């Protein structure tokens, strides 16, 4: 992750861009075509780029496609993604723009508790295409210790929970409950809960493709304005609307 720049440094950086395109996926309440201004993260990114003097436009795509196309330079950036070391080969990370809490959702028909990831190995788990669930969880998947069935339409994992096709669905807590309200009946929502112990407290970032020559310049400007956006209180005001 790049550090923040001083004001004196940032004043020497200029860009001829007047518009950027950000490739994103459906991830309400943070990102969604169906939400005002594209969701809270889209609104934050838009306002940060406005402070730079650049208009941000959003292209909603399946997550895997958003990632791959942006890595090839088809879009200015993609967001938001958690840190994963191998992604640094293709992308420059912004400073953290979001802090998330990931928990396990499960059907109330089962009795579920856990203390370590070893306790998770016996369960069939649902997930999302291209999703990272943090270094420890990802390593357990790679080692074959955790079985995960990935879907492009991540919210369908809740229906799989209802039918017993999976036992657990790891998801960010606000995203999970937004999906429950959006896709399931009141009756079915009541059949799903989450374990109070988070398995991951995570930062997420906007990723800028290394193969695009202007990416380093843009991410420096973005980080500078992100810092000011937090300092002047606008970030906290925006995030408070989730509650």
PDB file of C-alpha atoms in Angstrom:
ATOM      1  CA  UNK A   1       0.000   0.000   0.000  1.00  0.00           C
ATOM      2  CA  UNK A   2       1.320   3.428  -0.905  1.00  0.00           C
ATOM      3  CA  UNK A   3       1.728   5.942   1.896  1.00  0.00           C
ATOM      4  CA  UNK A   4       0.085   9.330   2.013  1.00  0.00           C
ATOM      5  CA  UNK A   5       1.870  12.204   0.364  1.00  0.00           C
ATOM      6  CA  UNK A   6       2.533  15.605   1.837  1.00  0.00           C
ATOM      7  CA  UNK A   7       0.613  18.616   0.535  1.00  0.00           C
ATOM      8  CA  UNK A   8       3.787  20.072  -0.949  1.00  0.00           C
ATOM      9  CA  UNK A   9       4.408  16.929  -2.974  1.00  0.00           C
ATOM     10  CA  UNK A  10       0.844  16.631  -4.215  1.00  0.00           C
ATOM     11  CA  UNK A  11       0.799  20.210  -5.451  1.00  0.00           C
ATOM     12  CA  UNK A  12       3.477  19.286  -7.982  1.00  0.00           C
ATOM     13  CA  UNK A  13       1.330  16.497  -9.441  1.00  0.00           C
ATOM     14  CA  UNK A  14      -0.991  17.274 -12.327  1.00  0.00           C
ATOM     15  CA  UNK A  15      -3.210  15.199 -14.552  1.00  0.00           C
ATOM     16  CA  UNK A  16      -4.892  15.935 -17.855  1.00  0.00           C
ATOM     17  CA  UNK A  17      -7.710  13.515 -17.112  1.00  0.00           C
ATOM     18  CA  UNK A  18     -11.192  14.968 -16.757  1.00  0.00           C
ATOM     19  CA  UNK A  19     -12.949  11.594 -16.391  1.00  0.00           C
ATOM     20  CA  UNK A  20     -12.191   8.146 -14.957  1.00  0.00           C
ATOM     21  CA  UNK A  21     -14.072   4.858 -15.199  1.00  0.00           C
ATOM     22  CA  UNK A  22     -14.226   2.598 -12.148  1.00  0.00           C
ATOM     23  CA  UNK A  23     -15.170  -1.060 -12.682  1.00  0.00           C
ATOM     24  CA  UNK A  24     -17.157  -2.428  -9.744  1.00  0.00           C
ATOM     25  CA  UNK A  25     -19.469  -5.293  -8.875  1.00  0.00           C
ATOM     26  CA  UNK A  26     -22.763  -5.533  -7.039  1.00  0.00           C
ATOM     27  CA  UNK A  27     -22.052  -5.290  -3.321  1.00  0.00           C
ATOM     28  CA  UNK A  28     -24.871  -3.431  -1.570  1.00  0.00           C
ATOM     29  CA  UNK A  29     -24.999  -1.418   0.597  1.00  0.00           C
ATOM     30  CA  UNK A  30     -21.534  -0.325  -0.527  1.00  0.00           C
ATOM     31  CA  UNK A  31     -21.915  -0.660  -4.310  1.00  0.00           C
ATOM     32  CA  UNK A  32     -25.035  -1.242  -6.417  1.00  0.00           C
ATOM     33  CA  UNK A  33     -26.650   0.038  -9.594  1.00  0.00           C
ATOM     34  CA  UNK A  34     -29.959   0.009  -7.720  1.00  0.00           C
ATOM     35  CA  UNK A  35     -28.839   2.340  -4.927  1.00  0.00           C
ATOM     36  CA  UNK A  36     -28.719   6.155  -5.011  1.00  0.00           C
ATOM     37  CA  UNK A  37     -25.401   7.315  -6.489  1.00  0.00           C
ATOM     38  CA  UNK A  38     -24.314   3.700  -6.848  1.00  0.00           C
ATOM     39  CA  UNK A  39     -24.002   3.012  -3.114  1.00  0.00           C
ATOM     40  CA  UNK A  40     -21.952   4.483  -0.304  1.00  0.00           C
ATOM     41  CA  UNK A  41     -18.534   3.516  -1.683  1.00  0.00           C
ATOM     42  CA  UNK A  42     -19.371   4.802  -5.145  1.00  0.00           C
ATOM     43  CA  UNK A  43     -20.483   8.062  -3.563  1.00  0.00           C
ATOM     44  CA  UNK A  44     -17.248   8.337  -1.551  1.00  0.00           C
ATOM     45  CA  UNK A  45     -15.067   7.591  -4.591  1.00  0.00           C
ATOM     46  CA  UNK A  46     -17.058  10.087  -6.670  1.00  0.00           C
ATOM     47  CA  UNK A  47     -16.619  12.850  -4.098  1.00  0.00           C
ATOM     48  CA  UNK A  48     -12.890  12.160  -3.724  1.00  0.00           C
ATOM     49  CA  UNK A  49     -12.370  12.406  -7.484  1.00  0.00           C
ATOM     50  CA  UNK A  50     -14.502  15.556  -7.557  1.00  0.00           C
ATOM     51  CA  UNK A  51     -12.036  17.084  -5.094  1.00  0.00           C
ATOM     52  CA  UNK A  52      -9.289  16.307  -7.617  1.00  0.00           C
ATOM     53  CA  UNK A  53     -11.352  17.863 -10.411  1.00  0.00           C
ATOM     54  CA  UNK A  54     -12.142  14.587 -12.164  1.00  0.00           C
ATOM     55  CA  UNK A  55     -15.550  13.048 -12.893  1.00  0.00           C
ATOM     56  CA  UNK A  56     -15.869   9.410 -11.831  1.00  0.00           C
ATOM     57  CA  UNK A  57     -18.142   7.073 -13.786  1.00  0.00           C
ATOM     58  CA  UNK A  58     -18.914   3.523 -12.696  1.00  0.00           C
ATOM     59  CA  UNK A  59     -19.170   0.370 -14.795  1.00  0.00           C
ATOM     60  CA  UNK A  60     -21.010  -2.429 -13.002  1.00  0.00           C
ATOM     61  CA  UNK A  61     -19.733  -5.858 -14.036  1.00  0.00           C
ATOM     62  CA  UNK A  62     -19.405  -9.349 -12.561  1.00  0.00           C
ATOM     63  CA  UNK A  63     -16.582  -9.124 -10.031  1.00  0.00           C
ATOM     64  CA  UNK A  64     -14.221 -11.429 -11.899  1.00  0.00           C
ATOM     65  CA  UNK A  65     -14.680  -9.497 -15.128  1.00  0.00           C
ATOM     66  CA  UNK A  66     -14.196  -6.142 -13.369  1.00  0.00           C
ATOM     67  CA  UNK A  67     -10.904  -7.395 -11.972  1.00  0.00           C
ATOM     68  CA  UNK A  68      -9.589  -8.946 -15.191  1.00  0.00           C
ATOM     69  CA  UNK A  69     -10.569  -6.070 -17.483  1.00  0.00           C
ATOM     70  CA  UNK A  70      -9.067  -3.482 -15.160  1.00  0.00           C
ATOM     71  CA  UNK A  71      -5.828  -5.459 -14.846  1.00  0.00           C
ATOM     72  CA  UNK A  72      -5.518  -5.168 -18.638  1.00  0.00           C
ATOM     73  CA  UNK A  73      -6.068  -1.406 -18.478  1.00  0.00           C
ATOM     74  CA  UNK A  74      -9.628  -1.352 -19.821  1.00  0.00           C
ATOM     75  CA  UNK A  75     -10.774   0.762 -16.851  1.00  0.00           C
ATOM     76  CA  UNK A  76      -9.051   3.390 -14.727  1.00  0.00           C
ATOM     77  CA  UNK A  77      -9.534   1.432 -11.491  1.00  0.00           C
ATOM     78  CA  UNK A  78     -11.620  -1.225  -9.774  1.00  0.00           C
ATOM     79  CA  UNK A  79     -12.988  -1.252  -6.254  1.00  0.00           C
ATOM     80  CA  UNK A  80     -13.246  -2.183  -3.634  1.00  0.00           C
ATOM     81  CA  UNK A  81     -10.933  -5.121  -2.882  1.00  0.00           C
ATOM     82  CA  UNK A  82      -9.119  -6.414   0.186  1.00  0.00           C
ATOM     83  CA  UNK A  83      -5.350  -6.762   0.086  1.00  0.00           C
ATOM     84  CA  UNK A  84      -3.890  -9.901  -1.447  1.00  0.00           C
ATOM     85  CA  UNK A  85      -0.165 -10.069  -2.173  1.00  0.00           C
ATOM     86  CA  UNK A  86      -0.473 -11.510  -5.688  1.00  0.00           C
ATOM     87  CA  UNK A  87      -2.706  -8.619  -6.736  1.00  0.00           C
ATOM     88  CA  UNK A  88       0.246  -6.263  -6.355  1.00  0.00           C
ATOM     89  CA  UNK A  89       1.692  -7.717  -9.549  1.00  0.00           C
ATOM     90  CA  UNK A  90      -1.134  -6.131 -11.551  1.00  0.00           C
ATOM     91  CA  UNK A  91      -2.306  -3.245  -9.374  1.00  0.00           C
ATOM     92  CA  UNK A  92      -1.270  -0.269  -7.273  1.00  0.00           C
ATOM     93  CA  UNK A  93      -3.366  -0.107  -4.098  1.00  0.00           C
ATOM     94  CA  UNK A  94      -4.936   3.093  -2.856  1.00  0.00           C
ATOM     95  CA  UNK A  95      -4.873   3.762   0.861  1.00  0.00           C
ATOM     96  CA  UNK A  96      -7.651   1.967   2.744  1.00  0.00           C
ATOM     97  CA  UNK A  97     -11.076   3.351   1.897  1.00  0.00           C
ATOM     98  CA  UNK A  98     -13.253   0.920   3.882  1.00  0.00           C
ATOM     99  CA  UNK A  99     -13.053  -1.190   7.042  1.00  0.00           C
ATOM    100  CA  UNK A 100     -15.227  -4.307   7.036  1.00  0.00           C
ATOM    101  CA  UNK A 101     -16.175  -7.059   9.467  1.00  0.00           C
ATOM    102  CA  UNK A 102     -16.595 -10.544   8.036  1.00  0.00           C
ATOM    103  CA  UNK A 103     -18.728 -13.133   9.832  1.00  0.00           C
ATOM    104  CA  UNK A 104     -20.196 -16.571   9.153  1.00  0.00           C
ATOM    105  CA  UNK A 105     -23.885 -16.652   8.194  1.00  0.00           C
ATOM    106  CA  UNK A 106     -25.743 -19.910   8.787  1.00  0.00           C
ATOM    107  CA  UNK A 107     -29.197 -21.475   8.902  1.00  0.00           C
ATOM    108  CA  UNK A 108     -30.810 -21.381  12.343  1.00  0.00           C
ATOM    109  CA  UNK A 109     -31.726 -25.073  11.842  1.00  0.00           C
ATOM    110  CA  UNK A 110     -28.134 -25.991  12.686  1.00  0.00           C
ATOM    111  CA  UNK A 111     -26.166 -25.462  15.872  1.00  0.00           C
ATOM    112  CA  UNK A 112     -22.961 -23.645  14.990  1.00  0.00           C
ATOM    113  CA  UNK A 113     -20.035 -22.343  16.987  1.00  0.00           C
ATOM    114  CA  UNK A 114     -16.358 -21.906  16.225  1.00  0.00           C
ATOM    115  CA  UNK A 115     -13.116 -20.773  17.848  1.00  0.00           C
ATOM    116  CA  UNK A 116     -10.450 -21.409  15.192  1.00  0.00           C
ATOM    117  CA  UNK A 117     -10.535 -22.100  11.452  1.00  0.00           C
ATOM    118  CA  UNK A 118      -9.881 -25.751  12.284  1.00  0.00           C
ATOM    119  CA  UNK A 119     -13.490 -25.864  13.515  1.00  0.00           C
ATOM    120  CA  UNK A 120     -14.681 -24.777  10.037  1.00  0.00           C
ATOM    121  CA  UNK A 121     -13.055 -27.577   8.060  1.00  0.00           C
ATOM    122  CA  UNK A 122     -15.954 -30.020   8.442  1.00  0.00           C
ATOM    123  CA  UNK A 123     -18.490 -27.640   6.865  1.00  0.00           C
ATOM    124  CA  UNK A 124     -19.456 -27.057   3.264  1.00  0.00           C
ATOM    125  CA  UNK A 125     -18.998 -23.337   2.609  1.00  0.00           C
ATOM    126  CA  UNK A 126     -20.320 -20.980  -0.057  1.00  0.00           C
ATOM    127  CA  UNK A 127     -18.366 -18.055  -1.454  1.00  0.00           C
ATOM    128  CA  UNK A 128     -17.966 -15.586  -4.285  1.00  0.00           C
ATOM    129  CA  UNK A 129     -15.900 -15.728  -7.468  1.00  0.00           C
ATOM    130  CA  UNK A 130     -12.530 -13.978  -7.053  1.00  0.00           C
ATOM    131  CA  UNK A 131     -13.308 -13.187  -3.398  1.00  0.00           C
ATOM    132  CA  UNK A 132     -10.488 -13.225  -0.887  1.00  0.00           C
ATOM    133  CA  UNK A 133     -11.384 -14.003   2.719  1.00  0.00           C
ATOM    134  CA  UNK A 134      -8.086 -12.975   4.266  1.00  0.00           C
ATOM    135  CA  UNK A 135      -4.648 -14.660   4.287  1.00  0.00           C
ATOM    136  CA  UNK A 136      -5.420 -17.426   6.804  1.00  0.00           C
ATOM    137  CA  UNK A 137      -8.749 -18.406   5.253  1.00  0.00           C
ATOM    138  CA  UNK A 138      -7.362 -18.267   1.707  1.00  0.00           C
ATOM    139  CA  UNK A 139      -4.393 -20.421   2.724  1.00  0.00           C
ATOM    140  CA  UNK A 140      -6.733 -23.052   4.193  1.00  0.00           C
ATOM    141  CA  UNK A 141      -8.700 -23.099   0.923  1.00  0.00           C
ATOM    142  CA  UNK A 142      -5.495 -23.464  -1.136  1.00  0.00           C
ATOM    143  CA  UNK A 143      -4.361 -26.319   1.094  1.00  0.00           C
ATOM    144  CA  UNK A 144      -7.686 -28.104   0.598  1.00  0.00           C
ATOM    145  CA  UNK A 145      -8.553 -27.888   4.291  1.00  0.00           C
ATOM    146  CA  UNK A 146     -11.644 -25.764   3.681  1.00  0.00           C
ATOM    147  CA  UNK A 147     -14.138 -26.656   0.955  1.00  0.00           C
ATOM    148  CA  UNK A 148     -15.676 -23.641  -0.757  1.00  0.00           C
ATOM    149  CA  UNK A 149     -18.185 -23.521  -3.615  1.00  0.00           C
ATOM    150  CA  UNK A 150     -17.910 -20.186  -5.394  1.00  0.00           C
ATOM    151  CA  UNK A 151     -20.712 -18.380  -7.248  1.00  0.00           C
ATOM    152  CA  UNK A 152     -20.694 -15.281  -9.440  1.00  0.00           C
ATOM    153  CA  UNK A 153     -24.063 -14.233  -7.962  1.00  0.00           C
ATOM    154  CA  UNK A 154     -22.935 -14.187  -4.360  1.00  0.00           C
ATOM    155  CA  UNK A 155     -26.387 -13.617  -2.845  1.00  0.00           C
ATOM    156  CA  UNK A 156     -27.466 -17.044  -4.122  1.00  0.00           C
ATOM    157  CA  UNK A 157     -25.442 -18.493  -1.257  1.00  0.00           C
ATOM    158  CA  UNK A 158     -28.270 -17.498   1.085  1.00  0.00           C
ATOM    159  CA  UNK A 159     -30.683 -19.678  -0.868  1.00  0.00           C
ATOM    160  CA  UNK A 160     -28.167 -22.512  -0.643  1.00  0.00           C
ATOM    161  CA  UNK A 161     -28.106 -21.986   3.129  1.00  0.00           C
ATOM    162  CA  UNK A 162     -31.894 -22.279   3.225  1.00  0.00           C
ATOM    163  CA  UNK A 163     -31.881 -25.551   1.282  1.00  0.00           C
ATOM    164  CA  UNK A 164     -28.933 -27.050   3.161  1.00  0.00           C
ATOM    165  CA  UNK A 165     -26.673 -27.231   0.111  1.00  0.00           C
ATOM    166  CA  UNK A 166     -24.076 -25.299   2.120  1.00  0.00           C
ATOM    167  CA  UNK A 167     -23.728 -24.864   5.878  1.00  0.00           C
ATOM    168  CA  UNK A 168     -21.837 -21.583   6.131  1.00  0.00           C
ATOM    169  CA  UNK A 169     -21.529 -18.423   4.084  1.00  0.00           C
ATOM    170  CA  UNK A 170     -18.699 -16.018   4.995  1.00  0.00           C
ATOM    171  CA  UNK A 171     -19.680 -12.435   4.212  1.00  0.00           C
ATOM    172  CA  UNK A 172     -19.190  -8.865   5.363  1.00  0.00           C
ATOM    173  CA  UNK A 173     -21.891  -8.221   7.934  1.00  0.00           C
ATOM    174  CA  UNK A 174     -23.505  -5.139   6.349  1.00  0.00           C
ATOM    175  CA  UNK A 175     -23.386  -6.687   2.893  1.00  0.00           C
ATOM    176  CA  UNK A 176     -24.900  -9.918   4.182  1.00  0.00           C
ATOM    177  CA  UNK A 177     -27.901  -8.288   5.807  1.00  0.00           C
ATOM    178  CA  UNK A 178     -28.436  -6.004   2.821  1.00  0.00           C
ATOM    179  CA  UNK A 179     -28.624  -9.108   0.598  1.00  0.00           C
ATOM    180  CA  UNK A 180     -31.003 -10.837   3.000  1.00  0.00           C
ATOM    181  CA  UNK A 181     -33.400  -7.879   2.929  1.00  0.00           C
ATOM    182  CA  UNK A 182     -33.101  -7.554  -0.827  1.00  0.00           C
ATOM    183  CA  UNK A 183     -33.547 -11.150  -1.936  1.00  0.00           C
ATOM    184  CA  UNK A 184     -35.381 -13.126   0.748  1.00  0.00           C
ATOM    185  CA  UNK A 185     -38.849 -12.980   2.258  1.00  0.00           C
ATOM    186  CA  UNK A 186     -39.307 -11.885   5.859  1.00  0.00           C
ATOM    187  CA  UNK A 187     -39.926 -15.522   6.782  1.00  0.00           C
ATOM    188  CA  UNK A 188     -36.729 -16.740   5.117  1.00  0.00           C
ATOM    189  CA  UNK A 189     -34.690 -13.887   6.562  1.00  0.00           C
ATOM    190  CA  UNK A 190     -35.678 -15.094  10.041  1.00  0.00           C
ATOM    191  CA  UNK A 191     -34.168 -18.520   9.261  1.00  0.00           C
ATOM    192  CA  UNK A 192     -30.661 -17.110   8.769  1.00  0.00           C
ATOM    193  CA  UNK A 193     -28.387 -15.560  11.369  1.00  0.00           C
ATOM    194  CA  UNK A 194     -24.678 -14.847  11.845  1.00  0.00           C
ATOM    195  CA  UNK A 195     -22.104 -15.887  14.409  1.00  0.00           C
ATOM    196  CA  UNK A 196     -21.058 -12.899  16.541  1.00  0.00           C
ATOM    197  CA  UNK A 197     -17.351 -13.733  16.326  1.00  0.00           C
ATOM    198  CA  UNK A 198     -15.825 -12.119  13.201  1.00  0.00           C
ATOM    199  CA  UNK A 199     -13.260 -14.193  11.356  1.00  0.00           C
ATOM    200  CA  UNK A 200     -11.800 -11.113   9.674  1.00  0.00           C
ATOM    201  CA  UNK A 201     -11.603  -7.394  10.312  1.00  0.00           C
ATOM    202  CA  UNK A 202     -10.461  -6.097   7.003  1.00  0.00           C
ATOM    203  CA  UNK A 203      -9.431  -3.007   5.070  1.00  0.00           C
ATOM    204  CA  UNK A 204     -10.389  -2.634   1.401  1.00  0.00           C
ATOM    205  CA  UNK A 205      -8.887  -0.532  -1.346  1.00  0.00           C
ATOM    206  CA  UNK A 206      -9.340   0.903  -4.822  1.00  0.00           C
ATOM    207  CA  UNK A 207      -6.980  -0.829  -7.279  1.00  0.00           C
ATOM    208  CA  UNK A 208      -5.274   0.983 -10.166  1.00  0.00           C
ATOM    209  CA  UNK A 209      -3.687  -1.069 -13.001  1.00  0.00           C
ATOM    210  CA  UNK A 210       0.091  -0.954 -13.165  1.00  0.00           C
ATOM    211  CA  UNK A 211       0.160  -1.239 -16.939  1.00  0.00           C
ATOM    212  CA  UNK A 212      -1.543   2.176 -17.275  1.00  0.00           C
ATOM    213  CA  UNK A 213       1.137   4.856 -17.249  1.00  0.00           C
ATOM    214  CA  UNK A 214      -0.936   7.440 -15.348  1.00  0.00           C
ATOM    215  CA  UNK A 215      -2.004   5.098 -12.523  1.00  0.00           C
ATOM    216  CA  UNK A 216       0.780   6.069 -10.111  1.00  0.00           C
ATOM    217  CA  UNK A 217      -0.013   9.751 -10.553  1.00  0.00           C
ATOM    218  CA  UNK A 218      -3.752   9.220 -10.080  1.00  0.00           C
ATOM    219  CA  UNK A 219      -3.407   7.041  -6.988  1.00  0.00           C
ATOM    220  CA  UNK A 220      -1.210   9.674  -5.324  1.00  0.00           C
ATOM    221  CA  UNK A 221      -3.818  12.338  -5.924  1.00  0.00           C
ATOM    222  CA  UNK A 222      -6.561   9.981  -4.779  1.00  0.00           C
ATOM    223  CA  UNK A 223      -4.763   9.177  -1.522  1.00  0.00           C
ATOM    224  CA  UNK A 224      -4.198  12.842  -0.763  1.00  0.00           C
ATOM    225  CA  UNK A 225      -7.873  13.701  -1.251  1.00  0.00           C
ATOM    226  CA  UNK A 226      -8.981  10.566   0.638  1.00  0.00           C
ATOM    227  CA  UNK A 227      -7.002  11.766   3.669  1.00  0.00           C
ATOM    228  CA  UNK A 228      -8.662  15.194   3.499  1.00  0.00           C
ATOM    229  CA  UNK A 229     -12.063  13.571   2.975  1.00  0.00           C
ATOM    230  CA  UNK A 230     -11.614  11.722   6.252  1.00  0.00           C
ATOM    231  CA  UNK A 231     -10.167  14.698   8.123  1.00  0.00           C
ATOM    232  CA  UNK A 232     -13.017  17.075   7.279  1.00  0.00           C
ATOM    233  CA  UNK A 233     -15.626  14.597   8.558  1.00  0.00           C
ATOM    234  CA  UNK A 234     -17.402  13.869   5.281  1.00  0.00           C
ATOM    235  CA  UNK A 235     -16.393  10.196   5.374  1.00  0.00           C
ATOM    236  CA  UNK A 236     -17.890   9.629   8.841  1.00  0.00           C
ATOM    237  CA  UNK A 237     -21.101  11.452   7.904  1.00  0.00           C
ATOM    238  CA  UNK A 238     -21.504   9.245   4.845  1.00  0.00           C
ATOM    239  CA  UNK A 239     -20.818   5.979   6.689  1.00  0.00           C
ATOM    240  CA  UNK A 240     -23.271   6.908   9.447  1.00  0.00           C
ATOM    241  CA  UNK A 241     -26.080   6.535   6.911  1.00  0.00           C
ATOM    242  CA  UNK A 242     -25.571   2.743   7.088  1.00  0.00           C
ATOM    243  CA  UNK A 243     -27.051   2.693  10.600  1.00  0.00           C
TER     244      UNK A 243
END
